[in-house]
PDB file of N, CA and C in Angstrom:
ATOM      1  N   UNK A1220       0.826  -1.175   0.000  1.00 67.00           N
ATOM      2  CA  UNK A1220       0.000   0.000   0.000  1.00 67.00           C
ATOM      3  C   UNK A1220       0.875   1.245   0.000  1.00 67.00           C
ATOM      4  N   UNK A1221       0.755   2.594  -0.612  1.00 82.00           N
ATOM      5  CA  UNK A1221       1.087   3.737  -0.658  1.00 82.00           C
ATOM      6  C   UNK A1221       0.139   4.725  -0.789  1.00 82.00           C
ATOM      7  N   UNK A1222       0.611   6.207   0.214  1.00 84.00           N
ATOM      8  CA  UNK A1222      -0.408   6.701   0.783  1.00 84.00           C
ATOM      9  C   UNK A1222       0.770   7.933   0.558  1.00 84.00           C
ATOM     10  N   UNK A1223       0.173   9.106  -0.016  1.00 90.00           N
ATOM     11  CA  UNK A1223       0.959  10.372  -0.150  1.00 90.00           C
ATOM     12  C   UNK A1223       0.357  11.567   0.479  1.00 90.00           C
ATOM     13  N   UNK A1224       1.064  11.899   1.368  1.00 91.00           N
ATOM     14  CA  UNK A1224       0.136  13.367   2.273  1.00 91.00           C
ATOM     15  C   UNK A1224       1.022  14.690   1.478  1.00 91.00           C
ATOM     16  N   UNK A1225       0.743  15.351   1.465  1.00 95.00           N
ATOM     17  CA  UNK A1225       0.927  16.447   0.851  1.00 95.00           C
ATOM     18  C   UNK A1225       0.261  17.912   1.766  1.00 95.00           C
ATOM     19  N   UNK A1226       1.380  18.646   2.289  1.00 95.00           N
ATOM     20  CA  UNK A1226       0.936  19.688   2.935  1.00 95.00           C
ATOM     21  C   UNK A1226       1.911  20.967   1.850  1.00 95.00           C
ATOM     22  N   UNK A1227       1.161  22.263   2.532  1.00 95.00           N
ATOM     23  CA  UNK A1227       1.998  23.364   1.983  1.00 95.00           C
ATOM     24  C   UNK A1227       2.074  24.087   2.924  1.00 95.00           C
ATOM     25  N   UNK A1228       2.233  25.226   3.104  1.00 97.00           N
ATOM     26  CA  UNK A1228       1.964  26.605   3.684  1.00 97.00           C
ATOM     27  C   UNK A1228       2.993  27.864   3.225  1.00 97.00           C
ATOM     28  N   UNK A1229       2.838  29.368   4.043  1.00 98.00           N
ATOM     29  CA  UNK A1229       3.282  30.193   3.078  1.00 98.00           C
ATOM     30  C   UNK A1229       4.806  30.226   3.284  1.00 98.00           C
ATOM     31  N   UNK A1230       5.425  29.319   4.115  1.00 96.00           N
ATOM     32  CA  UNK A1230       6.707  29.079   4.225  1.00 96.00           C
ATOM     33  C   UNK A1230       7.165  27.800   4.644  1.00 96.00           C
ATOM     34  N   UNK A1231       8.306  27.342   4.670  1.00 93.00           N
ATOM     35  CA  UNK A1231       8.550  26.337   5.198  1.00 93.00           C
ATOM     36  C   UNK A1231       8.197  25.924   6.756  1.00 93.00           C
ATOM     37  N   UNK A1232       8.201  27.483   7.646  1.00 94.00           N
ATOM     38  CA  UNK A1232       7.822  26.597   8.528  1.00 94.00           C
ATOM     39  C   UNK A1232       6.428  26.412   9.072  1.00 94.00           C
ATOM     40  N   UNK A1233       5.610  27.107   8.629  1.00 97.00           N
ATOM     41  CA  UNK A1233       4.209  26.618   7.977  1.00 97.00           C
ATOM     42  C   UNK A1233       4.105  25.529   7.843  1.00 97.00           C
ATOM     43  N   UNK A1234       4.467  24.951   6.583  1.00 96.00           N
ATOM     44  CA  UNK A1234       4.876  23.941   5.968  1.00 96.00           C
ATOM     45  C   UNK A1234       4.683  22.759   6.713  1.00 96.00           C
ATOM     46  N   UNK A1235       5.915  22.388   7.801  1.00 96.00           N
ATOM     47  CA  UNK A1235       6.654  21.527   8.308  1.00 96.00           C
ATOM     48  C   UNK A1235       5.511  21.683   9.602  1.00 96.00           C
ATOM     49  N   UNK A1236       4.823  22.648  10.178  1.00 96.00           N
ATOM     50  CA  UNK A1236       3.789  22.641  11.133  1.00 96.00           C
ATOM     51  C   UNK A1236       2.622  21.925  11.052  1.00 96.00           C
ATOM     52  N   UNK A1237       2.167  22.194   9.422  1.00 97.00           N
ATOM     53  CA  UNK A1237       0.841  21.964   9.090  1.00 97.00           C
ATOM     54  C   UNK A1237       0.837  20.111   8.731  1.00 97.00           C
ATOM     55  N   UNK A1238       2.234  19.389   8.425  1.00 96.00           N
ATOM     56  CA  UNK A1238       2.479  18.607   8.600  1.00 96.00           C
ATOM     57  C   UNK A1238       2.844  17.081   9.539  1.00 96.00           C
ATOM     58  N   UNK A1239       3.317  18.491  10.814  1.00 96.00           N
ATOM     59  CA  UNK A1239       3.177  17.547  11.729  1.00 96.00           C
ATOM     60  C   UNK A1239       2.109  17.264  12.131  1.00 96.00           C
ATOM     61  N   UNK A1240       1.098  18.127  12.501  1.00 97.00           N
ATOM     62  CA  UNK A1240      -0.559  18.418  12.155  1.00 97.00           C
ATOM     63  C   UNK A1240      -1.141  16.958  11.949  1.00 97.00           C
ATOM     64  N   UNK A1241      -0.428  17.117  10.593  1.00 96.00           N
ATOM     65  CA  UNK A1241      -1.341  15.975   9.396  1.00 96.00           C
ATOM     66  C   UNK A1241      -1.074  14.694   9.585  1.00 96.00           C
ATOM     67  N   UNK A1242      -0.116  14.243  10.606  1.00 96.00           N
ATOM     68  CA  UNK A1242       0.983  13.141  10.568  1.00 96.00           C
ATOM     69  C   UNK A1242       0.070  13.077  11.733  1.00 96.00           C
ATOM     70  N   UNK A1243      -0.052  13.732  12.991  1.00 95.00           N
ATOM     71  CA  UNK A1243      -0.806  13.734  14.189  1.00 95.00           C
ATOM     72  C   UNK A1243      -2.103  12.810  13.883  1.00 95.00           C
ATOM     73  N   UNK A1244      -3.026  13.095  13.420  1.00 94.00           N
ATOM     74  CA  UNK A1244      -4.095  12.993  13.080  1.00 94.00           C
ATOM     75  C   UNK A1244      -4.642  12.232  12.262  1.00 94.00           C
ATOM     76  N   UNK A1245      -3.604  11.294  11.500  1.00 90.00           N
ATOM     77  CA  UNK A1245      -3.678  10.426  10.599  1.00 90.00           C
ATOM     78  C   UNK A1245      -3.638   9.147  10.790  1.00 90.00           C
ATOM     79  N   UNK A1246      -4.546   8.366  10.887  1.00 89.00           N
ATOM     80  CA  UNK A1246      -5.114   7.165  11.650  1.00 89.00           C
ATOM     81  C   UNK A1246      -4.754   6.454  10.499  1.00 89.00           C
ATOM     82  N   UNK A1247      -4.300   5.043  10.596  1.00 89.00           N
ATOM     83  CA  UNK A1247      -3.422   3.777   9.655  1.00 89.00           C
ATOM     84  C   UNK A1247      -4.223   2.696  10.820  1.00 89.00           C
ATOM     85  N   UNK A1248      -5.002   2.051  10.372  1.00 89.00           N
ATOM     86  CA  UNK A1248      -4.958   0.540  11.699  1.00 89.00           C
ATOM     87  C   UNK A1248      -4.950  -0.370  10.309  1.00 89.00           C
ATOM     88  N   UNK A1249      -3.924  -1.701  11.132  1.00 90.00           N
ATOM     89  CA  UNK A1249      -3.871  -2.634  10.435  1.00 90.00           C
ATOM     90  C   UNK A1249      -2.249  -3.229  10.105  1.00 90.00           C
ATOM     91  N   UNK A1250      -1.540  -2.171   9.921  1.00 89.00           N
ATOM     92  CA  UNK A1250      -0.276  -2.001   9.689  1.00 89.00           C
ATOM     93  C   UNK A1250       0.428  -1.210  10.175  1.00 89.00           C
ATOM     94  N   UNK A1251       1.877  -1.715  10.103  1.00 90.00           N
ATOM     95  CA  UNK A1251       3.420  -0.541  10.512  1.00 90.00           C
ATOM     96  C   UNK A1251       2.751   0.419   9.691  1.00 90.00           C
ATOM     97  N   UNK A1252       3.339   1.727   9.958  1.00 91.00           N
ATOM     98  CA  UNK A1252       3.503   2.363   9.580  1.00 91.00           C
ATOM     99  C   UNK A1252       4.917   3.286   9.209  1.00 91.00           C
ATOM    100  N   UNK A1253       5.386   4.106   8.569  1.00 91.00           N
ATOM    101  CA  UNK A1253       6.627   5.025   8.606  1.00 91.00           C
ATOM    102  C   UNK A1253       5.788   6.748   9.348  1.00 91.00           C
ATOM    103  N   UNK A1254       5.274   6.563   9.891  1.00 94.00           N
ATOM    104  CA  UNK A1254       4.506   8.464  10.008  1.00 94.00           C
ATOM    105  C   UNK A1254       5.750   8.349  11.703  1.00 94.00           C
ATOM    106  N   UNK A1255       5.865   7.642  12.668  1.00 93.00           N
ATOM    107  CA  UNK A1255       6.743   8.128  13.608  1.00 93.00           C
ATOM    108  C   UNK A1255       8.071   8.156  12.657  1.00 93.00           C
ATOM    109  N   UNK A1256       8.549   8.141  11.819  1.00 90.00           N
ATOM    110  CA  UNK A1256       9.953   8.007  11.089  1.00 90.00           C
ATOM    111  C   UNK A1256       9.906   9.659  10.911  1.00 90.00           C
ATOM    112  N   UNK A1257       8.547   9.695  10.142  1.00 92.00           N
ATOM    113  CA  UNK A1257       8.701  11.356   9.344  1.00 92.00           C
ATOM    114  C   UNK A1257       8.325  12.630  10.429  1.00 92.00           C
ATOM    115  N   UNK A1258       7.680  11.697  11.399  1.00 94.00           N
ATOM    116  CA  UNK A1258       8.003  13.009  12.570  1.00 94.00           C
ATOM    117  C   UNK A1258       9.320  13.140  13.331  1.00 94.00           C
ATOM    118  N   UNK A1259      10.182  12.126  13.233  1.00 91.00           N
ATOM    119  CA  UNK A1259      11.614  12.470  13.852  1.00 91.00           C
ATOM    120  C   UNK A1259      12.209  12.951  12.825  1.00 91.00           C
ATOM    121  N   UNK A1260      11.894  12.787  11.411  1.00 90.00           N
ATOM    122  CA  UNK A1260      12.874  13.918  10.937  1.00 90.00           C
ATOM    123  C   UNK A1260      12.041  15.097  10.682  1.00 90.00           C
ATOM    124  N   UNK A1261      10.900  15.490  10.414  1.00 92.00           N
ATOM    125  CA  UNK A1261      10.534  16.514  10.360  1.00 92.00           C
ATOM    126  C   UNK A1261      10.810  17.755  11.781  1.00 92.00           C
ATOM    127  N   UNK A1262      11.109  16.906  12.762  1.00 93.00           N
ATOM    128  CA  UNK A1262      11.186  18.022  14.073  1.00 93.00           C
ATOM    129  C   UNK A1262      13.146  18.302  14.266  1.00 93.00           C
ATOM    130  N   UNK A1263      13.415  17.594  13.273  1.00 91.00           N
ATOM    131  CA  UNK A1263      15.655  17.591  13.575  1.00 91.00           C
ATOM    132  C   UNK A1263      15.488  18.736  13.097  1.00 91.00           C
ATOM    133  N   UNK A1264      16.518  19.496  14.205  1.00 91.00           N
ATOM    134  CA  UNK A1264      16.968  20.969  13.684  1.00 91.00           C
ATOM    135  C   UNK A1264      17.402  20.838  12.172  1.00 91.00           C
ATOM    136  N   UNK A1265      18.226  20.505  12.207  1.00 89.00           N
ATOM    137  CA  UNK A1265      18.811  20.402  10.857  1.00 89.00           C
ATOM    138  C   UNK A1265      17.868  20.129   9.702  1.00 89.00           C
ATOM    139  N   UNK A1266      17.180  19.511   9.499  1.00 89.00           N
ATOM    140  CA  UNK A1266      16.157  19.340   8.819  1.00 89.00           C
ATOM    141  C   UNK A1266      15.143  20.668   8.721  1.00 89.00           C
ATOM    142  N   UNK A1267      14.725  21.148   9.876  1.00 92.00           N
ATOM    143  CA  UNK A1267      14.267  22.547  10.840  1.00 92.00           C
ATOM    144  C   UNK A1267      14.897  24.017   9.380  1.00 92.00           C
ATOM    145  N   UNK A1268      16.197  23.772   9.819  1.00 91.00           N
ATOM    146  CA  UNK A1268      17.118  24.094   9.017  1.00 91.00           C
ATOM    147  C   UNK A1268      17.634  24.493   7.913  1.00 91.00           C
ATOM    148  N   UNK A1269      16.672  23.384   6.897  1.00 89.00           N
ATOM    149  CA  UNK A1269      17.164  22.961   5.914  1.00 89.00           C
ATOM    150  C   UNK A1269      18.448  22.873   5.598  1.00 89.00           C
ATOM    151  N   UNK A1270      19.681  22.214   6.773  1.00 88.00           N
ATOM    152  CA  UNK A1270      20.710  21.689   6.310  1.00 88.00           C
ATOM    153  C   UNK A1270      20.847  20.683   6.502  1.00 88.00           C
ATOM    154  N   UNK A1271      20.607  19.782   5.195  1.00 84.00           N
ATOM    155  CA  UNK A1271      20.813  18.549   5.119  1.00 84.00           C
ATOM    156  C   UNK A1271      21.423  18.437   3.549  1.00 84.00           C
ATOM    157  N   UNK A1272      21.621  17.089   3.563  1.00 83.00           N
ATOM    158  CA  UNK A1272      21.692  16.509   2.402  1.00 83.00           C
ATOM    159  C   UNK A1272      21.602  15.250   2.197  1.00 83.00           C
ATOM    160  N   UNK A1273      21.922  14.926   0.710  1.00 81.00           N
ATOM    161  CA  UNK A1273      21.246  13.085   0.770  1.00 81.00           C
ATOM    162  C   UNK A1273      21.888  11.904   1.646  1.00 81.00           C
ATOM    163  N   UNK A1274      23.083  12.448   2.221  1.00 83.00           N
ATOM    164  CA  UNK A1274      23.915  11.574   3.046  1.00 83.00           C
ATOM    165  C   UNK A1274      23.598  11.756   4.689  1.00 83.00           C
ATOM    166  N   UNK A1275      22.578  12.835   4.726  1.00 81.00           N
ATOM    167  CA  UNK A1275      22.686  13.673   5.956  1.00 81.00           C
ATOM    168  C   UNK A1275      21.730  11.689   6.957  1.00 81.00           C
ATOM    169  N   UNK A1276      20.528  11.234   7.182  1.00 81.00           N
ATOM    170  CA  UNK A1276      20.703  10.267   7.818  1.00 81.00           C
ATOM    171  C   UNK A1276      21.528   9.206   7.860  1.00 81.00           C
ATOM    172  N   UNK A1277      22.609   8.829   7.403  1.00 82.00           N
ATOM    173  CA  UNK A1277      23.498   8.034   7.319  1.00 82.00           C
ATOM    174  C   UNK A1277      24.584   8.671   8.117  1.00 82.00           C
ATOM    175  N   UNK A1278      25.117  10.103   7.690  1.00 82.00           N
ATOM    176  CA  UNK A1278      26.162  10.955   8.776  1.00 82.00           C
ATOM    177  C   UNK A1278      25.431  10.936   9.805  1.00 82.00           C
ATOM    178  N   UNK A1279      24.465  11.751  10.299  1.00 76.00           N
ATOM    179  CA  UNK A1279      23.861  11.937  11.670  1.00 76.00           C
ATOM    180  C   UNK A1279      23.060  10.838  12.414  1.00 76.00           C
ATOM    181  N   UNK A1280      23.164   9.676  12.096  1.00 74.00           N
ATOM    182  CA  UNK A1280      22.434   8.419  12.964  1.00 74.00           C
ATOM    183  C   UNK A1280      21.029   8.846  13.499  1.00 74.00           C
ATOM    184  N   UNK A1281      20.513   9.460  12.438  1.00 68.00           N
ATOM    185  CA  UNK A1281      18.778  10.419  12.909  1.00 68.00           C
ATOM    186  C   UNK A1281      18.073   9.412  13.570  1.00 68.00           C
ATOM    187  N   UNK A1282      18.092   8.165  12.841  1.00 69.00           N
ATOM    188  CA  UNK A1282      17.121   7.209  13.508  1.00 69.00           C
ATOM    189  C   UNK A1282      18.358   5.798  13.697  1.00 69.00           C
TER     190      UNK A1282
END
């Protein structure tokens, strides 16, 4: 199964608010899920930030 949430707002950190929001509130029964994955990186400073890059969970041991 695949399931795409899609938030916006008028900035990133809008954005990244209205998301955790959406991640909050978003009921899955039946299965794992990944939504606690995307709230630990959505709340990393760095991420916060926007300094990351594609190596950045592999350097920083996020999870």
């Amino acid at each position: 199964m695949i399931c795409k949430l899609i938030c916006h707002g008028r900035n990133r950190k809008e954005a990244i608010q209205r998301m955790n929001r959406s991640l909050d509130e978003f009921v899955i029964e039946g299965i794992t899920t990944t939504i606690p994955l995307h709230k630990i990186l959505l709340n990393h400073p760095k991420f916060i930030n926007s300094d990351f890059n594609v190596s950045w969970l592999d350097n920083e041991k996020v999870i």
